[in-house]
Structure formats: C-alpha cells, structure tokens
Coordinates of C-alpha atoms in Angstrom, one line a residue:
Chain A
X1 CA 32.8 31.7 19.9
X2 CA 32.7 35.4 20.9
X3 CA 31.2 35.2 24.3
X4 CA 31.6 31.8 25.9
X5 CA 29.4 32.6 28.9
X6 CA 28.5 29.5 30.9
X7 CA 24.9 29.7 29.6
X8 CA 26.1 29.1 26.1
X9 CA 28.9 26.7 26.9
X10 CA 26.9 24.2 28.8
X11 CA 24.5 23.2 25.9
X12 CA 27.4 23.1 23.6
X13 CA 29.3 20.7 25.9
X14 CA 26.2 18.6 26.2
X15 CA 25.6 18.4 22.4
X16 CA 29.3 17.6 21.9
X17 CA 29.4 14.8 24.4
X18 CA 26.1 13.2 23.2
X19 CA 27.4 13.2 19.7
X20 CA 30.7 11.8 20.8
X21 CA 29.2 8.9 22.8
X22 CA 27.1 7.9 19.8
X23 CA 30.1 8.3 17.5
X24 CA 32.0 5.7 19.7
X25 CA 29.0 3.5 19.8
X26 CA 28.5 3.4 16.0
X27 CA 32.2 3.4 15.0
X28 CA 34.0 1.2 17.5
X29 CA 32.6 -2.2 16.3
X30 CA 33.4 -1.2 12.7
X31 CA 36.9 -0.2 13.7
X32 CA 37.3 -3.6 15.4
X33 CA 36.1 -5.3 12.3
X34 CA 38.6 -3.5 10.1
X35 CA 41.5 -4.3 12.5
X36 CA 40.3 -8.0 12.7
X37 CA 41.0 -8.4 9.0
X38 CA 44.7 -7.6 9.5
X39 CA 45.3 -10.3 12.2
X40 CA 45.7 -14.0 12.4
X41 CA 43.1 -16.0 14.2
X42 CA 45.5 -16.4 17.1
X43 CA 46.1 -12.7 17.4
X44 CA 42.3 -12.1 17.2
X45 CA 41.7 -14.1 20.4
X46 CA 44.8 -13.4 22.4
X47 CA 46.0 -10.0 21.2
X48 CA 44.6 -6.6 22.3
X49 CA 41.2 -6.0 20.6
X50 CA 42.1 -2.7 19.0
X51 CA 45.6 -3.6 17.8
X52 CA 46.7 -3.6 14.2
X53 CA 48.0 -7.0 12.9
X54 CA 50.1 -6.5 9.9
X55 CA 49.8 -5.7 6.2
X56 CA 51.4 -9.1 5.5
X57 CA 48.6 -10.9 7.4
X58 CA 46.0 -8.8 5.6
X59 CA 47.5 -9.9 2.2
X60 CA 47.6 -13.5 3.4
X61 CA 44.0 -13.3 4.5
X62 CA 43.0 -11.8 1.1
X63 CA 44.8 -14.6 -0.7
X64 CA 43.1 -17.3 1.4
X65 CA 39.8 -15.6 0.8
X66 CA 40.1 -15.4 -3.0
X67 CA 41.5 -18.9 -3.1
X68 CA 38.2 -20.1 -1.7
X69 CA 36.4 -21.9 -4.6
X70 CA 38.7 -20.3 -7.1
X71 CA 37.9 -16.6 -6.9
X72 CA 34.3 -17.2 -5.9
X73 CA 34.3 -13.9 -3.8
X74 CA 34.9 -11.8 -6.9
X75 CA 32.2 -13.5 -8.9
X76 CA 29.7 -13.0 -6.0
X77 CA 30.6 -9.3 -6.0
X78 CA 30.0 -9.1 -9.7
X79 CA 26.6 -10.9 -9.3
X80 CA 25.5 -8.6 -6.6
X81 CA 26.4 -5.5 -8.7
X82 CA 24.4 -6.8 -11.6
X83 CA 21.3 -7.7 -9.6
X84 CA 21.3 -4.5 -7.6
X85 CA 21.8 -2.2 -10.5
X86 CA 19.2 -3.7 -12.8
X87 CA 16.6 -3.7 -10.1
X88 CA 17.6 -0.2 -9.1
X89 CA 16.8 1.1 -12.6
X90 CA 13.4 -0.6 -12.7
X91 CA 12.6 0.5 -9.1
X92 CA 13.3 4.2 -10.0
X93 CA 11.3 4.1 -13.2
X94 CA 8.3 2.6 -11.3
X95 CA 8.4 4.1 -7.8
X96 CA 9.0 7.8 -8.5
X97 CA 6.0 8.3 -10.9
X98 CA 3.8 6.2 -8.6
X99 CA 4.7 8.1 -5.4
X100 CA 4.2 11.4 -7.3
X101 CA 0.8 10.4 -8.6
X102 CA -0.3 9.2 -5.2
X103 CA 0.7 12.5 -3.6
X104 CA -0.3 15.0 -6.2
X105 CA -3.2 13.7 -8.2
X106 CA -6.7 12.4 -7.3
X107 CA -7.8 9.2 -9.0
X108 CA -10.1 6.3 -8.3
X109 CA -8.4 3.7 -6.1
X110 CA -5.8 6.0 -4.8
X111 CA -6.7 5.3 -1.3
X112 CA -7.0 1.5 -1.7
X113 CA -3.5 1.6 -3.3
X114 CA -2.0 3.5 -0.4
X115 CA -3.5 1.1 2.1
X116 CA -2.6 -2.1 0.2
X117 CA 1.0 -0.8 -0.3
X118 CA 1.3 -0.2 3.5
X119 CA -0.2 -3.6 4.3
X120 CA 2.1 -5.5 1.9
X121 CA 5.1 -3.6 3.4
X122 CA 4.1 -4.9 6.9
X123 CA 3.9 -8.5 5.8
X124 CA 6.7 -10.6 7.3
X125 CA 9.3 -11.0 4.5
X126 CA 10.2 -14.5 5.7
X127 CA 6.6 -15.6 5.0
X128 CA 6.5 -14.2 1.5
X129 CA 9.5 -16.2 0.4
X130 CA 7.7 -19.5 0.1
X131 CA 4.7 -18.1 -1.9
X132 CA 7.1 -16.1 -4.0
X133 CA 9.1 -19.3 -4.7
X134 CA 6.0 -21.1 -5.8
X135 CA 4.9 -18.2 -8.0
X136 CA 8.3 -17.8 -9.7
X137 CA 8.5 -21.5 -10.2
X138 CA 5.1 -21.5 -11.9
X139 CA 6.4 -19.1 -14.5
X140 CA 9.6 -21.0 -14.9
X141 CA 12.1 -18.4 -13.7
X142 CA 13.7 -20.3 -10.9
X143 CA 17.5 -20.3 -11.2
X144 CA 17.5 -17.2 -13.4
X145 CA 18.5 -13.8 -12.2
X146 CA 15.0 -12.5 -12.9
X147 CA 13.8 -14.6 -10.0
X148 CA 15.3 -12.0 -7.6
X149 CA 15.5 -8.9 -9.8
X150 CA 11.7 -8.7 -10.4
X151 CA 10.7 -9.1 -6.7
X152 CA 13.5 -6.6 -5.8
X153 CA 12.0 -4.1 -8.3
X154 CA 8.8 -4.1 -6.3
X155 CA 9.8 -1.5 -3.7
X156 CA 6.8 -0.1 -1.8
X157 CA 9.1 1.6 0.7
X158 CA 10.4 3.8 -2.1
X159 CA 6.9 4.6 -3.3
X160 CA 6.1 5.8 0.2
X161 CA 9.2 7.8 0.5
X162 CA 8.3 9.6 -2.7
X163 CA 4.7 10.0 -1.6
X164 CA 5.7 11.6 1.7
X165 CA 8.3 13.8 0.0
X166 CA 5.8 15.2 -2.5
X167 CA 3.1 15.7 0.1
X168 CA 5.4 17.5 2.6
X169 CA 8.0 19.3 0.4
X170 CA 6.4 20.2 -2.9
X171 CA 3.5 22.7 -2.9
X172 CA 0.6 21.7 -5.1
X173 CA 0.2 25.3 -6.3
X174 CA 3.4 25.0 -8.2
X175 CA 1.9 22.2 -10.3
X176 CA -1.4 24.0 -10.6
X177 CA 0.5 27.0 -12.0
X178 CA 2.2 24.9 -14.6
X179 CA -1.1 23.3 -15.6
X180 CA -2.5 26.8 -16.0
X181 CA 0.3 27.6 -18.4
X182 CA -0.9 24.7 -20.5
X183 CA 1.6 22.0 -19.5
X184 CA 0.4 18.4 -20.1
X185 CA 0.2 16.1 -17.0
X186 CA 3.3 14.3 -18.2
X187 CA 4.9 17.6 -18.9
X188 CA 4.2 18.7 -15.3
X189 CA 5.8 15.6 -14.0
X190 CA 8.8 15.8 -16.4
X191 CA 9.6 19.5 -16.2
X192 CA 8.3 20.6 -12.7
X193 CA 8.1 17.6 -10.4
X194 CA 11.1 15.5 -11.5
X195 CA 13.7 18.3 -11.2
X196 CA 12.4 19.1 -7.7
X197 CA 12.5 15.4 -6.8
X198 CA 16.3 14.9 -7.0
X199 CA 16.7 14.4 -3.2
X200 CA 14.0 11.8 -3.1
X201 CA 15.2 10.0 -6.2
X202 CA 18.6 9.8 -4.5
X203 CA 17.0 8.6 -1.3
X204 CA 14.9 5.9 -3.0
X205 CA 17.8 4.8 -5.2
X206 CA 20.1 4.6 -2.3
X207 CA 17.8 2.6 0.0
X208 CA 16.7 0.3 -2.9
X209 CA 20.4 -0.4 -3.7
X210 CA 21.2 -1.1 -0.1
X211 CA 18.1 -3.3 0.4
X212 CA 18.9 -5.3 -2.7
X213 CA 22.6 -5.5 -1.9
X214 CA 22.1 -6.8 1.6
X215 CA 19.1 -9.1 1.0
X216 CA 19.9 -12.6 2.0
X217 CA 16.9 -14.9 2.2
X218 CA 15.4 -14.4 -1.3
X219 CA 18.5 -15.1 -3.3
X220 CA 19.3 -17.9 -0.9
X221 CA 16.1 -19.7 -1.9
X222 CA 16.0 -18.7 -5.6
X223 CA 19.6 -19.0 -6.7
X224 CA 21.0 -22.2 -5.2
X225 CA 24.2 -22.5 -7.3
X226 CA 27.4 -21.0 -6.0
X227 CA 28.1 -19.3 -9.4
X228 CA 24.9 -17.3 -9.2
X229 CA 25.1 -16.2 -5.5
X230 CA 25.3 -12.6 -4.5
X231 CA 27.9 -11.6 -2.0
X232 CA 25.6 -11.8 1.0
X233 CA 24.8 -15.4 0.5
X234 CA 28.4 -16.0 -0.3
X235 CA 29.4 -14.6 3.1
X236 CA 26.9 -17.0 4.6
X237 CA 28.6 -19.8 2.8
X238 CA 31.9 -18.7 4.1
X239 CA 30.5 -18.5 7.7
X240 CA 29.5 -22.1 7.5
X241 CA 33.1 -22.9 6.5
X242 CA 34.6 -21.4 9.6
X243 CA 35.7 -24.1 12.0
X244 CA 35.1 -22.1 15.2
X245 CA 31.4 -21.7 14.3
X246 CA 31.0 -25.1 12.5
X247 CA 33.4 -27.8 13.7
X248 CA 32.5 -30.2 10.9
X249 CA 34.5 -28.3 8.3
X250 CA 37.2 -30.2 6.4
X251 CA 40.3 -28.9 4.7
X252 CA 38.8 -25.9 3.0
X253 CA 38.5 -24.0 6.2
X254 CA 38.1 -20.2 6.4
X255 CA 39.3 -18.5 9.5
X256 CA 37.6 -15.7 11.4
X257 CA 39.8 -12.8 10.2
X258 CA 39.2 -13.9 6.6
X259 CA 35.5 -13.8 7.4
X260 CA 35.9 -10.3 8.8
X261 CA 37.7 -9.3 5.6
X262 CA 34.9 -10.8 3.5
X263 CA 32.3 -8.8 5.5
X264 CA 34.4 -5.6 4.8
X265 CA 34.5 -6.4 1.1
X266 CA 30.8 -7.0 1.1
X267 CA 29.9 -3.6 2.7
X268 CA 32.4 -1.4 0.8
X269 CA 30.2 -0.8 -2.3
X270 CA 27.3 0.3 0.0
X271 CA 29.6 2.9 1.7
X272 CA 30.8 4.2 -1.6
X273 CA 27.3 4.6 -2.9
X274 CA 26.3 6.4 0.4
X275 CA 29.2 8.8 0.1
X276 CA 28.3 9.6 -3.5
X277 CA 24.5 9.9 -2.8
X278 CA 24.9 11.9 0.5
X279 CA 25.1 15.3 -1.1
X280 CA 21.8 14.6 -2.9
X281 CA 20.1 13.0 0.1
X282 CA 19.9 16.1 2.3
X283 CA 19.6 19.2 0.1
X284 CA 16.6 21.3 0.9
X285 CA 16.1 22.3 -2.7
X286 CA 12.6 23.7 -2.2
X287 CA 13.3 26.2 0.5
X288 CA 11.3 29.3 -0.5
X289 CA 10.0 27.9 -3.8
X290 CA 6.6 29.4 -3.1
X291 CA 5.2 31.6 -0.5
X292 CA 2.4 30.0 1.5
Chain B
X1 CA -11.3 2.4 9.8
X2 CA -11.3 6.1 9.9
X3 CA -9.0 6.4 6.9
X4 CA -11.7 7.6 4.5
X5 CA -10.8 10.6 2.5
X6 CA -13.2 13.0 1.0
X7 CA -12.5 13.4 -2.7
X8 CA -14.9 16.4 -2.8
X9 CA -12.3 18.5 -1.0
X10 CA -9.8 18.7 -3.8
X11 CA -12.3 18.2 -6.5
X12 CA -14.2 21.2 -5.2
X13 CA -11.1 23.3 -5.2
X14 CA -10.0 22.4 -8.8
X15 CA -13.1 21.6 -10.7
X16 CA -11.4 21.8 -14.1
X17 CA -8.8 19.2 -15.1
X18 CA -9.7 16.6 -12.5
X19 CA -10.6 14.1 -15.2
X20 CA -7.4 14.6 -17.0
X21 CA -5.5 14.4 -13.7
X22 CA -7.3 11.2 -12.8
X23 CA -6.3 9.5 -16.0
X24 CA -2.7 10.7 -15.7
X25 CA -2.6 9.5 -12.1
X26 CA -3.7 6.0 -13.1
X27 CA -1.1 6.0 -15.9
X28 CA 1.7 7.0 -13.5
X29 CA 0.9 4.2 -11.1
X30 CA 0.1 1.4 -13.7
X31 CA 3.6 -0.2 -13.7
X32 CA 3.7 -0.1 -9.9
X33 CA 0.3 -1.7 -9.6
X34 CA 1.5 -4.6 -11.8
X35 CA 4.5 -5.2 -9.5
X36 CA 2.3 -4.7 -6.4
X37 CA -0.1 -7.4 -7.5
X38 CA 2.6 -9.8 -8.7
X39 CA 5.0 -9.5 -5.8
X40 CA 2.9 -8.1 -3.0
X41 CA -0.8 -9.0 -3.1
X42 CA -0.6 -12.4 -4.7
X43 CA 2.1 -13.9 -2.3
X44 CA 0.3 -12.3 0.7
X45 CA -3.0 -13.8 -0.5
X46 CA -1.2 -17.1 -0.9
X47 CA 0.1 -16.9 2.7
X48 CA -3.3 -16.2 4.0
X49 CA -4.7 -19.2 2.0
X50 CA -2.0 -21.4 3.7
X51 CA -3.0 -20.1 7.1
X52 CA -6.6 -21.3 6.7
X53 CA -5.9 -24.7 5.0
X54 CA -4.1 -27.9 5.9
X55 CA -1.2 -29.5 4.0
X56 CA -3.7 -31.1 1.6
X57 CA -5.3 -27.7 0.7
X58 CA -8.6 -28.4 2.6
X59 CA -10.2 -25.4 4.4
X60 CA -9.6 -25.8 8.2
X61 CA -10.9 -22.5 9.6
X62 CA -8.9 -21.3 12.5
X63 CA -7.4 -24.7 13.5
X64 CA -3.9 -23.6 12.4
X65 CA -4.2 -20.6 14.7
X66 CA -5.4 -22.6 17.6
X67 CA -2.7 -25.3 17.2
X68 CA 0.1 -22.7 17.1
X69 CA -1.3 -20.6 19.9
X70 CA -1.4 -23.8 22.1
X71 CA 2.2 -24.5 21.4
X72 CA 4.0 -24.2 24.7
X73 CA 6.5 -21.7 23.3
X74 CA 4.0 -19.3 21.8
X75 CA 3.1 -17.0 24.8
X76 CA 6.7 -16.7 25.9
X77 CA 7.7 -15.6 22.4
X78 CA 4.8 -13.0 22.4
X79 CA 6.1 -11.6 25.7
X80 CA 9.7 -11.5 24.5
X81 CA 8.8 -9.7 21.3
X82 CA 6.5 -7.2 23.0
X83 CA 9.2 -6.2 25.5
X84 CA 11.8 -5.9 22.7
X85 CA 9.4 -3.7 20.7
X86 CA 8.9 -1.4 23.6
X87 CA 12.7 -0.8 24.0
X88 CA 13.3 -0.6 20.3
X89 CA 10.5 1.9 19.4
X90 CA 11.2 4.2 22.3
X91 CA 15.0 4.3 21.6
X92 CA 14.5 4.8 17.9
X93 CA 12.1 7.7 18.2
X94 CA 14.0 9.5 21.1
X95 CA 17.5 9.0 19.8
X96 CA 17.0 9.2 16.1
X97 CA 15.0 12.4 16.3
X98 CA 17.3 14.0 18.9
X99 CA 20.4 13.1 16.9
X100 CA 19.0 14.4 13.7
X101 CA 18.1 17.7 15.4
X102 CA 21.5 18.0 17.0
X103 CA 23.3 17.3 13.7
X104 CA 21.1 19.8 12.0
X105 CA 22.0 22.4 14.5
X106 CA 25.8 21.9 14.1
X107 CA 27.3 25.1 12.7
X108 CA 29.9 23.2 10.7
X109 CA 28.4 21.5 7.6
X110 CA 31.3 19.2 7.0
X111 CA 31.3 18.0 10.6
X112 CA 27.6 17.2 10.4
X113 CA 28.2 15.4 7.1
X114 CA 31.1 13.3 8.4
X115 CA 29.1 12.4 11.5
X116 CA 26.1 11.3 9.4
X117 CA 28.4 9.1 7.3
X118 CA 30.1 7.6 10.4
X119 CA 26.7 7.0 12.1
X120 CA 25.5 5.4 8.9
X121 CA 28.4 2.9 8.4
X122 CA 26.9 0.1 10.5
X123 CA 23.8 0.3 8.2
X124 CA 25.9 -1.2 5.5
X125 CA 26.4 -4.3 7.5
X126 CA 23.6 -6.7 6.7
X127 CA 21.7 -8.6 9.4
X128 CA 24.0 -11.6 9.7
X129 CA 27.2 -9.5 9.6
X130 CA 26.1 -7.1 12.3
X131 CA 25.1 -9.8 14.6
X132 CA 28.5 -11.5 14.0
X133 CA 30.3 -8.3 15.0
X134 CA 28.2 -8.0 18.2
X135 CA 28.9 -11.5 19.2
X136 CA 32.4 -10.4 19.5
X137 CA 31.5 -7.0 21.1
X138 CA 29.6 -8.8 23.9
X139 CA 32.2 -11.5 24.6
X140 CA 34.4 -10.1 27.4
X141 CA 37.4 -12.2 26.3
X142 CA 37.7 -10.4 22.9
X143 CA 35.6 -7.3 23.2
X144 CA 37.2 -3.9 23.0
X145 CA 34.9 -2.7 25.8
X146 CA 35.6 -5.7 28.1
X147 CA 36.5 -3.3 30.9
X148 CA 33.1 -1.6 30.5
X149 CA 31.4 -5.1 30.6
X150 CA 33.5 -5.8 33.7
X151 CA 32.4 -2.6 35.4
X152 CA 28.8 -3.7 34.8
X153 CA 29.7 -7.0 36.5
X154 CA 29.9 -9.3 33.5
X155 CA 32.9 -11.6 33.3
X156 CA 31.8 -14.2 30.7
X157 CA 29.8 -14.2 27.5
X158 CA 27.2 -16.4 29.2
X159 CA 26.6 -13.7 31.8
X160 CA 26.2 -11.0 29.3
X161 CA 23.6 -12.8 27.3
X162 CA 21.5 -13.9 30.2
X163 CA 17.9 -14.1 29.2
X164 CA 16.9 -10.9 31.1
X165 CA 19.4 -8.9 29.1
X166 CA 18.3 -10.1 25.7
X167 CA 15.6 -7.4 24.8
X168 CA 18.1 -4.7 25.6
X169 CA 20.9 -6.4 23.6
X170 CA 18.7 -6.9 20.6
X171 CA 17.7 -3.3 20.8
X172 CA 21.3 -2.2 20.9
X173 CA 22.1 -4.4 17.8
X174 CA 19.0 -3.3 15.9
X175 CA 19.7 0.4 16.8
X176 CA 23.3 0.1 15.8
X177 CA 22.4 -1.0 12.2
X178 CA 19.1 0.7 11.8
X179 CA 19.4 4.2 13.3
X180 CA 21.9 5.7 10.8
X181 CA 19.6 5.3 7.8
X182 CA 16.7 6.9 9.7
X183 CA 18.9 9.8 10.8
X184 CA 19.6 10.5 7.2
X185 CA 15.9 10.4 6.3
X186 CA 14.9 12.7 9.2
X187 CA 17.8 15.0 8.6
X188 CA 16.7 15.4 5.0
X189 CA 13.2 16.1 6.1
X190 CA 14.5 18.8 8.5
X191 CA 16.2 20.4 5.5
X192 CA 12.9 20.6 3.7
X193 CA 11.3 22.8 6.4
X194 CA 11.1 26.2 4.7
X195 CA 13.7 28.7 5.9
X196 CA 11.1 31.4 6.4
X197 CA 9.3 29.3 8.9
X198 CA 12.6 28.8 10.9
X199 CA 13.4 32.5 10.4
X200 CA 10.0 33.5 11.8
X201 CA 10.5 31.3 14.8
X202 CA 13.9 32.8 15.4
X203 CA 12.6 36.4 15.1
X204 CA 9.8 35.5 17.6
X205 CA 12.6 34.6 20.0
X206 CA 12.2 30.8 20.1
X207 CA 15.2 29.0 21.4
X208 CA 16.6 25.7 20.2
X209 CA 14.3 23.7 22.4
X210 CA 11.2 25.6 21.5
X211 CA 11.9 25.6 17.8
X212 CA 12.5 21.8 17.9
X213 CA 9.4 21.1 20.0
X214 CA 6.9 23.5 18.5
X215 CA 8.1 23.8 14.9
X216 CA 10.4 21.0 13.7
X217 CA 9.0 17.9 15.4
X218 CA 5.4 18.7 14.4
X219 CA 6.5 19.2 10.8
X220 CA 8.4 15.9 10.9
X221 CA 5.2 14.1 12.0
X222 CA 4.6 12.1 8.9
X223 CA 8.2 10.9 8.7
X224 CA 8.2 9.9 12.4
X225 CA 4.9 8.0 12.0
X226 CA 6.3 6.2 8.9
X227 CA 9.4 5.3 10.9
X228 CA 7.4 3.9 13.8
X229 CA 5.1 1.9 11.5
X230 CA 8.0 0.2 9.7
X231 CA 10.1 -0.2 12.9
X232 CA 7.1 -1.8 14.6
X233 CA 6.6 -4.3 11.7
X234 CA 10.3 -4.9 11.4
X235 CA 10.7 -5.4 15.2
X236 CA 7.8 -7.8 15.4
X237 CA 9.7 -9.9 12.9
X238 CA 12.8 -10.2 15.0
X239 CA 14.7 -13.2 13.7
X240 CA 18.3 -12.9 12.7
X241 CA 19.6 -11.6 16.1
X242 CA 18.2 -14.4 18.4
X243 CA 18.8 -17.0 15.7
X244 CA 22.5 -16.3 15.4
X245 CA 22.8 -15.8 19.1
X246 CA 21.3 -19.2 19.8
X247 CA 23.9 -20.7 17.5
X248 CA 26.8 -19.1 19.4
X249 CA 25.5 -19.3 22.9
X250 CA 25.6 -23.0 23.5
X251 CA 22.0 -23.2 24.7
X252 CA 21.7 -20.0 26.8
X253 CA 19.4 -18.4 24.2
X254 CA 16.9 -20.8 22.8
X255 CA 15.9 -21.2 19.1
X256 CA 12.3 -20.2 20.1
X257 CA 12.9 -16.8 21.5
X258 CA 10.9 -14.8 18.9
X259 CA 7.6 -15.4 17.0
X260 CA 9.4 -15.4 13.7
X261 CA 11.8 -18.1 14.9
X262 CA 8.7 -20.0 15.8
X263 CA 7.4 -19.7 12.3
X264 CA 10.7 -20.7 10.9
X265 CA 10.6 -23.8 13.1
X266 CA 7.1 -24.6 12.1
X267 CA 7.9 -24.3 8.4
X268 CA 11.3 -25.9 8.1
X269 CA 11.8 -28.1 11.2
X270 CA 8.3 -29.4 11.8
X271 CA 7.3 -29.2 8.1
X272 CA 4.1 -27.3 9.0
X273 CA 4.0 -24.5 6.4
X274 CA 0.3 -23.9 7.3
X275 CA 1.1 -23.3 11.0
X276 CA 3.9 -21.0 10.0
X277 CA 1.6 -19.0 7.8
X278 CA -0.9 -18.7 10.6
X279 CA 1.7 -17.1 13.0
X280 CA 2.8 -14.8 10.1
X281 CA -0.8 -13.7 9.5
X282 CA -1.2 -12.9 13.2
X283 CA 2.0 -10.8 13.0
X284 CA 0.5 -9.0 9.9
X285 CA -2.8 -8.4 11.7
X286 CA -1.1 -6.9 14.7
X287 CA 1.2 -4.7 12.6
X288 CA -1.6 -3.5 10.4
X289 CA -3.8 -2.7 13.4
X290 CA -1.0 -0.7 15.0
X291 CA -0.3 1.0 11.7
X292 CA -4.0 1.9 11.4
X293 CA -4.0 3.6 14.8
X294 CA -0.9 5.7 13.9
X295 CA -2.2 6.5 10.4
X296 CA -5.7 7.5 11.7
X297 CA -4.3 9.7 14.4
X298 CA -1.8 11.5 12.1
X299 CA -3.7 12.3 8.9
X300 CA -1.0 10.3 7.1
X301 CA -3.0 9.7 3.9
X302 CA -4.2 13.2 3.4
X303 CA -3.1 14.5 0.0
X304 CA -3.0 18.1 1.1

C-alpha cells in the first residue's frame, strides 16, 4: 500500500468489486436458507427475507424434523456416512494407482483405457441407472448397501484428476532417477509418487465423498426402504411431505422451514470435509522439485 | 480419430525397463479396469443394446431413433439444450478461470482461502436442494433480491420464469452450484505452476494480464479442456432444474423442456425404455464427438 497511485488503485478496486459481487451471488441464497430454518412458515412468507426468526422456532423446527418417522433424519445421516466412507476408501485405493499408471507408465491398452474412461464418464447417468439395476439384481445385491457402494467406488472422474495431476505436476525424470537407483516399480509409486500425490489424493477423496454424499438417483432406485435411505433421498421424502409443494399430504406434514433445516443438516458434513481438506487441496508441493 | 499416440517416442527414450514398466502399469490399473467393466462398460453396452431393440429384445435398427426424433417435442428440446449449453460453457470458462486467477493474485492467503470456501458452499447443496433455494430466490414475493427483480421489470414469479429467460436462469443455478468446485481445481492447478516460471515472467517485466494470458492460461490448458468436456456432458443432461421448475411453476415451464426430461418421460411415463435409451445414446454420441474435438486439439492424452 506504499504508493496508491491511481494506476495501481484502479485494478485493485476492480478486483475487489468483482470478488465482492460473486461473494454476494454465492453466499446470499445460503444465508437465506440458514435464516429460513429459524422461522415459522408464516414468517417465511410474510416477514422480511433476511430477518432472523428465533432460537425457539429453530428448536421447534428441529423437534418437528426429528419427530418425522421417529428420528429417521438421524438414521439417514448415519447411512450416508457409512456409504460415503466405505466407497471413499475403495475409490482411493483404486483410482490413485490407476491414474498414476496411466500418466507415468506405458503399457498396452493404455490409450484404449483413457478413451473408454472418458466415454463412460460422458454417458448420461440417468440412463445407466436402469442397466445398473438389472445388473445388480442379477447378482442378488438389490436392497443391500453394496448395491450403491460398489457403483460409487467406480470413480472415473478421480482417475482423470490423478492422471492430469501426474502428467502436469510430476516430472518423469524424478521417477526415472529413482528407478536408476534400483527402486522397484511399486517402490517408485510408494516412496516417490504417493508422497508427492497428497494434493490430488485430497482432491479425489473430497470430490468422491461429495459425489457419493449428494447422489440421489442411484440409492433412490436401489434402496427403497426408509431405514436404508441416505440423507439425500430422505430430504426428497421430506419434500414430498410438504403441503405447499404437495397438497395431498395428511397429518404428518413437514413445513418449509423444517425442510430448509433438513437441507442444512444434509450439507453440513460436506462443508466440514471441505474445510478439513482445503489445506491439502491447493498446496503446490512440487514447486522447484526438479529443474527442467 | 486423431488420438493415436506413438509408443515409440517414450520407448525410444527409455529402452531399458519398458517391459517391467508395462507389467507394473497393468498391475496398477487392474482393479480399476474391473470396476470400469462392471459399472461403466457393461451398463453402457446394455443401454446401447436397448437403443437398437424393441421391448421384446428384437433388433430394430434405427427405428427407436426415428420414432423419438419424430416426437413433436424433440427439436424444441434440442434447441433449448443447445442454447443453455452455450451460456453455461461460456460463463464457466470465463468466470471460473478469471476468479481462480484473481483469487490466486490476492496478497492475503487467508482472505483467498475464506473466499474459496464461501464460493464453494453452494457446491455442497445437491441438485434438488439448490433448485429449491432458487425457486425462492426467483420469486419476487419472498426473494431477498426482490427489489433487483423489480428493477429488471419483474413483479411475479411467472414473469421471472418466462420461457425466454430459462436458459439464463438454468445457467445461473448451475453456475451457482458448480463453479466453486472448479475454482478449487483450477486454483490448485495454478499453484502447481513452478515458481521459477512465474519468477522468470516477472523478471521479464510481464504484468498481471500478460502473465495470465501467456503463461498461466496455457499451462492450465488440460484442466480447462477437462472442465469443458465434463461441463458439456453434464449440461447436455440438464434435468433437475427444469423438472423441479415445472413442478413449481403451474405450467409455465413444461415437463419436456430438456432432452433428458424427454428420456425420463419415455422411460417412466410412456413405458418406452428403448426410446429413452435411443435419446441417451444420441446424447452420448454428441458428447463424445465434442470431447474428441477438444481432446484432439489439446494433446490431452499425451503422456509427456
């Protein structure tokens, strides 16, 4: 801030205002959602949009929400955690070595594998659900948690992130040097590549967790019983019990602020994981690792 | 396709150890290949099989494609999706790359970190939840920006979601949830540009604009191409936004706005799984062709 000549000030103002406009754009709807959970349905419609309701109403909304099907919300959260974590572990064990091998080694079929991975990734997910259902049904896994955990574990997006990371950020010479020193191929991966891969492991793990946590259609088809639902499908169930969206609802009605609260509860774990993962996501660990 | 890659290049450079490397490479991808076959290739093949057969499993050639293309809603849906894709891809590339560059230039690390977190928050809202939030944002009676909507000349929800506005509105919703994640990815990629390269640019007297344009953006090429390919495929599959909007709009927005809504209708309302599969296969072919163009022009698959 030494010399704030107009030539330096203008770009700074411009940067600041662009970031500010986007900040409002991204945050305002979330803020609204948070506040909506503290209001009654009446206040939501008639009160000022960005006003705070009361702690008391928030508590009442929470009680009404948990009362729905006898604590179903908490069970859904537990289910989501279980499904997302197991498939996360499988995804990491499978995707990181695969992306590494695609980027750093030559083998027959490498090209075909890259192309087919990309093609499968472009396939409309809604279309794959019916064939997947038939397939899972054929091996008798419908209604078990494996019917969604196994398909979740297949995460081509993660393989590609790893592939791009290794091709753009890790110099091949580094691996060649380790091989020269007598390191086995697995040793090169374990001792050289993996430590350098922390940012991309975090990135893949994070996106895989979020993708599994927020997936709706697959568990909706595979796990029809309420006790097995993950939270996303549960929120869908709640939505169909809101009278303002679905007038045919009986006495077990859920009101809009309670739905807002359920949405907040559903996204909180993702935000926590993001906060935790963020410091790994962005570090440029390789800066200056070798001289080109 | 011009994707062919000459193995001689790397084999020539490292004659020793290629066999060993080749075997190790296969071992590293083995588990992934299993999952790829089970949950990628098999179901995709199954969908293609559906597209070329009738309900009884008899081969019918292109008749499913002809029937669906003759559906009176088909061409409209193609037009809607094409326009939306244009808005969506342009806004994603321009704003995500610029925001990542701006955040990367911020002197204060913690400010940049907080902003990335705040920009990302909507990404945690899944499809249905985000649309739900935007139904309220776009309704002048409850929206926190109702004065802004009023300034633009909109007094009722019906006016806001007039058919001409829909491609823009869907872009806004998709950008709201999708941009934060890509900003994180691009920001991470920016961090991986070696400091000596940036240093050299600075010593050569390159300003912020020149560094971004001549150094950073070219080095981000692979990431941008990847983002565009996935955003194109995802955008072509537009579904949740128009579907939920049609539920809430009392008929202003139809249930047949996008191609994927049409497949859903074929599969679950008209009981025509084969027709649905045909439309999906068309979507796949378009996405793959677009991807092939990007991949071929960017050297995406090169291992070096």
